[in-house]
Short mmCIF file of N, CA and C in Angstrom, two decimals:
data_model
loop_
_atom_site.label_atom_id
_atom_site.label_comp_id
_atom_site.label_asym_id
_atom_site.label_seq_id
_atom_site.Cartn_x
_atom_site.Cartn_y
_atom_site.Cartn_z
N UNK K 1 -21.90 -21.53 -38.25
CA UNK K 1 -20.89 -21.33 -39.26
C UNK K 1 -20.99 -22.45 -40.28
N UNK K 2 -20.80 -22.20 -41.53
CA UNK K 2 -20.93 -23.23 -42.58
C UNK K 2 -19.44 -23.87 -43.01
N UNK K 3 -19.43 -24.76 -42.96
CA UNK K 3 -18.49 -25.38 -43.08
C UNK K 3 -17.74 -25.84 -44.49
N UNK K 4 -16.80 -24.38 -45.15
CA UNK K 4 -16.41 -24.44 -46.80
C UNK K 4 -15.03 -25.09 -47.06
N UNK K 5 -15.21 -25.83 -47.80
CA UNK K 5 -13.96 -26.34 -48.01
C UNK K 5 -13.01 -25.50 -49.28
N UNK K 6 -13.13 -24.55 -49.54
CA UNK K 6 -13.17 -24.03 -50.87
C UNK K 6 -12.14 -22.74 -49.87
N UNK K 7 -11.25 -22.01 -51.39
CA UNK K 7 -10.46 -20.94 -50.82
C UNK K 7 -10.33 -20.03 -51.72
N UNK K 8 -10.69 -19.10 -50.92
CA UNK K 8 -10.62 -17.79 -52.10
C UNK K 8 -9.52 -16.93 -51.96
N UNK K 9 -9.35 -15.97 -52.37
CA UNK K 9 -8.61 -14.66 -53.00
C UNK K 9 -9.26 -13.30 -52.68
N UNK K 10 -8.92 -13.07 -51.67
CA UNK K 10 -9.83 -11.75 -51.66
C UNK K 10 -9.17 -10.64 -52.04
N UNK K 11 -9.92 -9.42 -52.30
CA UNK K 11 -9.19 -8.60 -52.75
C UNK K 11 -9.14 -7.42 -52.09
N UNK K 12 -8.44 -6.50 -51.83
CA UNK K 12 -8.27 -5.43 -50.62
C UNK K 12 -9.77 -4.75 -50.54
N UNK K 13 -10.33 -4.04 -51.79
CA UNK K 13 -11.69 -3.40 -51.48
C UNK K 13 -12.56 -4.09 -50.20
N UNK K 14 -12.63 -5.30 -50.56
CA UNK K 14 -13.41 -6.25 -49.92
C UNK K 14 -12.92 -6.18 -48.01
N UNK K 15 -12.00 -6.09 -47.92
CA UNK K 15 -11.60 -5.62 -46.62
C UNK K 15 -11.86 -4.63 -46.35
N UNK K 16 -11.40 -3.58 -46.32
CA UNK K 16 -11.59 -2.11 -46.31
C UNK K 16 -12.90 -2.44 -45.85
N UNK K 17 -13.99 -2.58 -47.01
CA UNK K 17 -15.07 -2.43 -46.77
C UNK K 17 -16.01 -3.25 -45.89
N UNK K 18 -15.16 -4.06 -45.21
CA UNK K 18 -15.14 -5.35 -43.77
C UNK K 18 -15.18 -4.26 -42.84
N UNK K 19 -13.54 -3.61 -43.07
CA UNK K 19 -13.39 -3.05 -41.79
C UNK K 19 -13.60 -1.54 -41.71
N UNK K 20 -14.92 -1.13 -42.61
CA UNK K 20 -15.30 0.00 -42.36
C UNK K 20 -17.28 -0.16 -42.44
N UNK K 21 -17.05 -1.52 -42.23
CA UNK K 21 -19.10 -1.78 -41.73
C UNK K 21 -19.46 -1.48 -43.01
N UNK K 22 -19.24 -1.55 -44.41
CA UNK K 22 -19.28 -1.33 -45.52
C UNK K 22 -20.21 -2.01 -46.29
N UNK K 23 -20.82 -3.46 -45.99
CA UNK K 23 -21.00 -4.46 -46.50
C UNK K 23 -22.54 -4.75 -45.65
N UNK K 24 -23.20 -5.14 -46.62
CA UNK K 24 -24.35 -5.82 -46.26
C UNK K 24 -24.15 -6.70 -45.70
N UNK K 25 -25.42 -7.36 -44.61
CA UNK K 25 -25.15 -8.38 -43.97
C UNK K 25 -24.93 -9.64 -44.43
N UNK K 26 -25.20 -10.19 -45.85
CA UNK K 26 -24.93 -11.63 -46.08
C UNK K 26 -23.85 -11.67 -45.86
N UNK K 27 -23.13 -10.30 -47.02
CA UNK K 27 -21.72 -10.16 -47.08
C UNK K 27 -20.44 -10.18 -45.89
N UNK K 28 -21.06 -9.81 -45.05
CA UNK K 28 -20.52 -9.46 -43.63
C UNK K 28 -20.28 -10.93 -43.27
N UNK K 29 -21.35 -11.93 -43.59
CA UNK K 29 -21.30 -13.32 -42.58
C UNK K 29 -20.44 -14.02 -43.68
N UNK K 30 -20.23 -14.01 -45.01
CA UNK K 30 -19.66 -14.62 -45.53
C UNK K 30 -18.06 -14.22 -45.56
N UNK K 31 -17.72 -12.91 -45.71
CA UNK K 31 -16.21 -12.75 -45.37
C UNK K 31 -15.31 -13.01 -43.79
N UNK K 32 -16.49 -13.30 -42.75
CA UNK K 32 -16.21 -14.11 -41.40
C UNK K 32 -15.95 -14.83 -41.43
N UNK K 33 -16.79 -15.77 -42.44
CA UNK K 33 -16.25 -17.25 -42.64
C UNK K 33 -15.23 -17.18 -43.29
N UNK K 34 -15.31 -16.60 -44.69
CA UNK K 34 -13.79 -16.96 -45.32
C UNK K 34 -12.72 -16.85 -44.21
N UNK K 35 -12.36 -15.58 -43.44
CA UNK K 35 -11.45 -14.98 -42.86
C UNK K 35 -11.35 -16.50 -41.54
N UNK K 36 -12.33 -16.64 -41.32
CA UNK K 36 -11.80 -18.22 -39.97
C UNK K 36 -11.44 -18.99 -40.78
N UNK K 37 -11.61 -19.58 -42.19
CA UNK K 37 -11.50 -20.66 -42.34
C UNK K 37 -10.40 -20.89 -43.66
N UNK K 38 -10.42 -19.65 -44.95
CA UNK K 38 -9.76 -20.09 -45.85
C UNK K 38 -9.23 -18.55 -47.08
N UNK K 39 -8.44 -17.93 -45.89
CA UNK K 39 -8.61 -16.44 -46.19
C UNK K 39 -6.89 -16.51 -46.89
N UNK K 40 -7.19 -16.18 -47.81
CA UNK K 40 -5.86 -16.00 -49.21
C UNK K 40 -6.16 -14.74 -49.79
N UNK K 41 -4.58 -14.05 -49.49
CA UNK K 41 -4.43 -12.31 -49.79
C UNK K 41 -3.79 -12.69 -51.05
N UNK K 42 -3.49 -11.75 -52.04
CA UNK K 42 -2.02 -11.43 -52.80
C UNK K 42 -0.88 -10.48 -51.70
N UNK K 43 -0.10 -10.62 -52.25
CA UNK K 43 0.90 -9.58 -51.51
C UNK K 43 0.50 -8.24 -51.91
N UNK K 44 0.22 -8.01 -53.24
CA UNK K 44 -0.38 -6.82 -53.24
C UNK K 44 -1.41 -5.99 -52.18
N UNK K 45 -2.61 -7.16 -52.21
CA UNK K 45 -3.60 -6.67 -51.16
C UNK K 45 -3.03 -6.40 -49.83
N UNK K 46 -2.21 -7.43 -49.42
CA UNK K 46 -1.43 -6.97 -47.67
C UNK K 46 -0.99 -5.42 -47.56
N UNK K 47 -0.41 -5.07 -48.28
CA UNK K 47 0.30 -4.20 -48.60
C UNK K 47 -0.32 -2.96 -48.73
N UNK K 48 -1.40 -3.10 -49.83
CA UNK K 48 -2.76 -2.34 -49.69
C UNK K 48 -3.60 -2.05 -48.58
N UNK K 49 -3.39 -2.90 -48.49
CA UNK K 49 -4.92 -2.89 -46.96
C UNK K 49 -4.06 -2.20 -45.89
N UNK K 50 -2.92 -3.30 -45.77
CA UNK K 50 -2.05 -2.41 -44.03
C UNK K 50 -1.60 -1.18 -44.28
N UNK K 51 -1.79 -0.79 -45.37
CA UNK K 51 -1.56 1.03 -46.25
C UNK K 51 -2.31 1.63 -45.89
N UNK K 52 -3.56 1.29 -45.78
CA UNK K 52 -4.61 2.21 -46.07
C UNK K 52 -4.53 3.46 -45.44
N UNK K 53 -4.85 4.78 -46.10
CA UNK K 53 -4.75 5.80 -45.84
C UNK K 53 -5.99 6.55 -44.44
N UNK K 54 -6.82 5.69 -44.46
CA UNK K 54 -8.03 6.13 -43.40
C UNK K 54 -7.86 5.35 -42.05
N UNK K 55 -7.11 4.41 -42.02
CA UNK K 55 -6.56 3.39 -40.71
C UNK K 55 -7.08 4.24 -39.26
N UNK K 56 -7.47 4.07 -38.48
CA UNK K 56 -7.24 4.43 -37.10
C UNK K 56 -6.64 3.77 -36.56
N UNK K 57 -5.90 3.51 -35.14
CA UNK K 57 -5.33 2.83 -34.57
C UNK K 57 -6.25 1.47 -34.39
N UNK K 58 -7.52 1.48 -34.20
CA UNK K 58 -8.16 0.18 -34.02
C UNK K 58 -8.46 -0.21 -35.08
N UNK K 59 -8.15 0.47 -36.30
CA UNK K 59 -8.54 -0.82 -37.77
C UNK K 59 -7.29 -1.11 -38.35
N UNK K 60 -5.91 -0.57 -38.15
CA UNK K 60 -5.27 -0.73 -38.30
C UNK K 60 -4.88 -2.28 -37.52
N UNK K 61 -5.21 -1.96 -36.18
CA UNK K 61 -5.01 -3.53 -35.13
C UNK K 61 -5.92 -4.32 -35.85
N UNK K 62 -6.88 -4.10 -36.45
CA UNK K 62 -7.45 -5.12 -37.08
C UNK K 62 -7.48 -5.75 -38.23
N UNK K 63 -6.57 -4.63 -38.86
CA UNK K 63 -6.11 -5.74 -39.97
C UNK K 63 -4.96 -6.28 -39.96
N UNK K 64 -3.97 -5.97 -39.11
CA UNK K 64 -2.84 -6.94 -38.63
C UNK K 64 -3.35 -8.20 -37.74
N UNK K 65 -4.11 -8.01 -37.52
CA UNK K 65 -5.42 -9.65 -36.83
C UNK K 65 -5.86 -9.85 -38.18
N UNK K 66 -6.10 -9.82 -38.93
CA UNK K 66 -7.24 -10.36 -40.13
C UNK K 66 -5.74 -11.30 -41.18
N UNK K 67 -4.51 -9.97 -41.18
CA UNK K 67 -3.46 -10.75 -41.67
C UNK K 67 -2.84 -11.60 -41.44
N UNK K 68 -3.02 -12.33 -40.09
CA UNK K 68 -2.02 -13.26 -39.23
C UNK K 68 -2.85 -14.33 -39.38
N UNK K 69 -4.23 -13.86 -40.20
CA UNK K 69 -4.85 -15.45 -40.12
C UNK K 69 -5.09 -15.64 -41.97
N UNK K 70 -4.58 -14.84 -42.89
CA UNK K 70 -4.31 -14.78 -43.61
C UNK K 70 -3.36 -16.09 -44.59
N UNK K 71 -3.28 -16.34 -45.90
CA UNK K 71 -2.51 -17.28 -46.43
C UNK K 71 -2.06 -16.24 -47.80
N UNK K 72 -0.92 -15.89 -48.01
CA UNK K 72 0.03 -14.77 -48.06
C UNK K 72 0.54 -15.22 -49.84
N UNK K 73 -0.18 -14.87 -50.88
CA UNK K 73 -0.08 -15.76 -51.80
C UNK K 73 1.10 -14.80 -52.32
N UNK K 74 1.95 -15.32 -52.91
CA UNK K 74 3.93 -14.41 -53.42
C UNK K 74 3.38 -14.77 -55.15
#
């Protein structure tokens, strides 16, 4: 794991497409890291994402895990 001191903003697409295997592999290793280390939603995106209309019960559990490690920008 690389060790970023830096914090981003992600934006709901970018999940979704986490939690639907969507993403090439760099992409895949780099939103892991953000998400352990320096993962900042809008409220919009929360809202968005835990919406999402295609959810199953296990991506749904997984983005209420992805949100709890989340930094919840108002």
């Amino acid at each position: 794991m690389v060790v970023n001191h830096n914090r981003y903003l992600i934006d709901t697409n970018i999940l979704i497409d986490y939690l639907a295997d969507s993403l090439p592999s760099p992409g895949i290793e780099i939103i892991e890291d953000i998400i352990g280390q320096s993962l900042h939603i809008s409220a919009i995106t929360q809202i968005e994402f835990l919406g999402w209309h295609n959810h199953t019960p296990e991506s749904k559990a997984a983005a209420e895990d992805i949100i709890k490690h989340a930094t919840i920008m108002h």
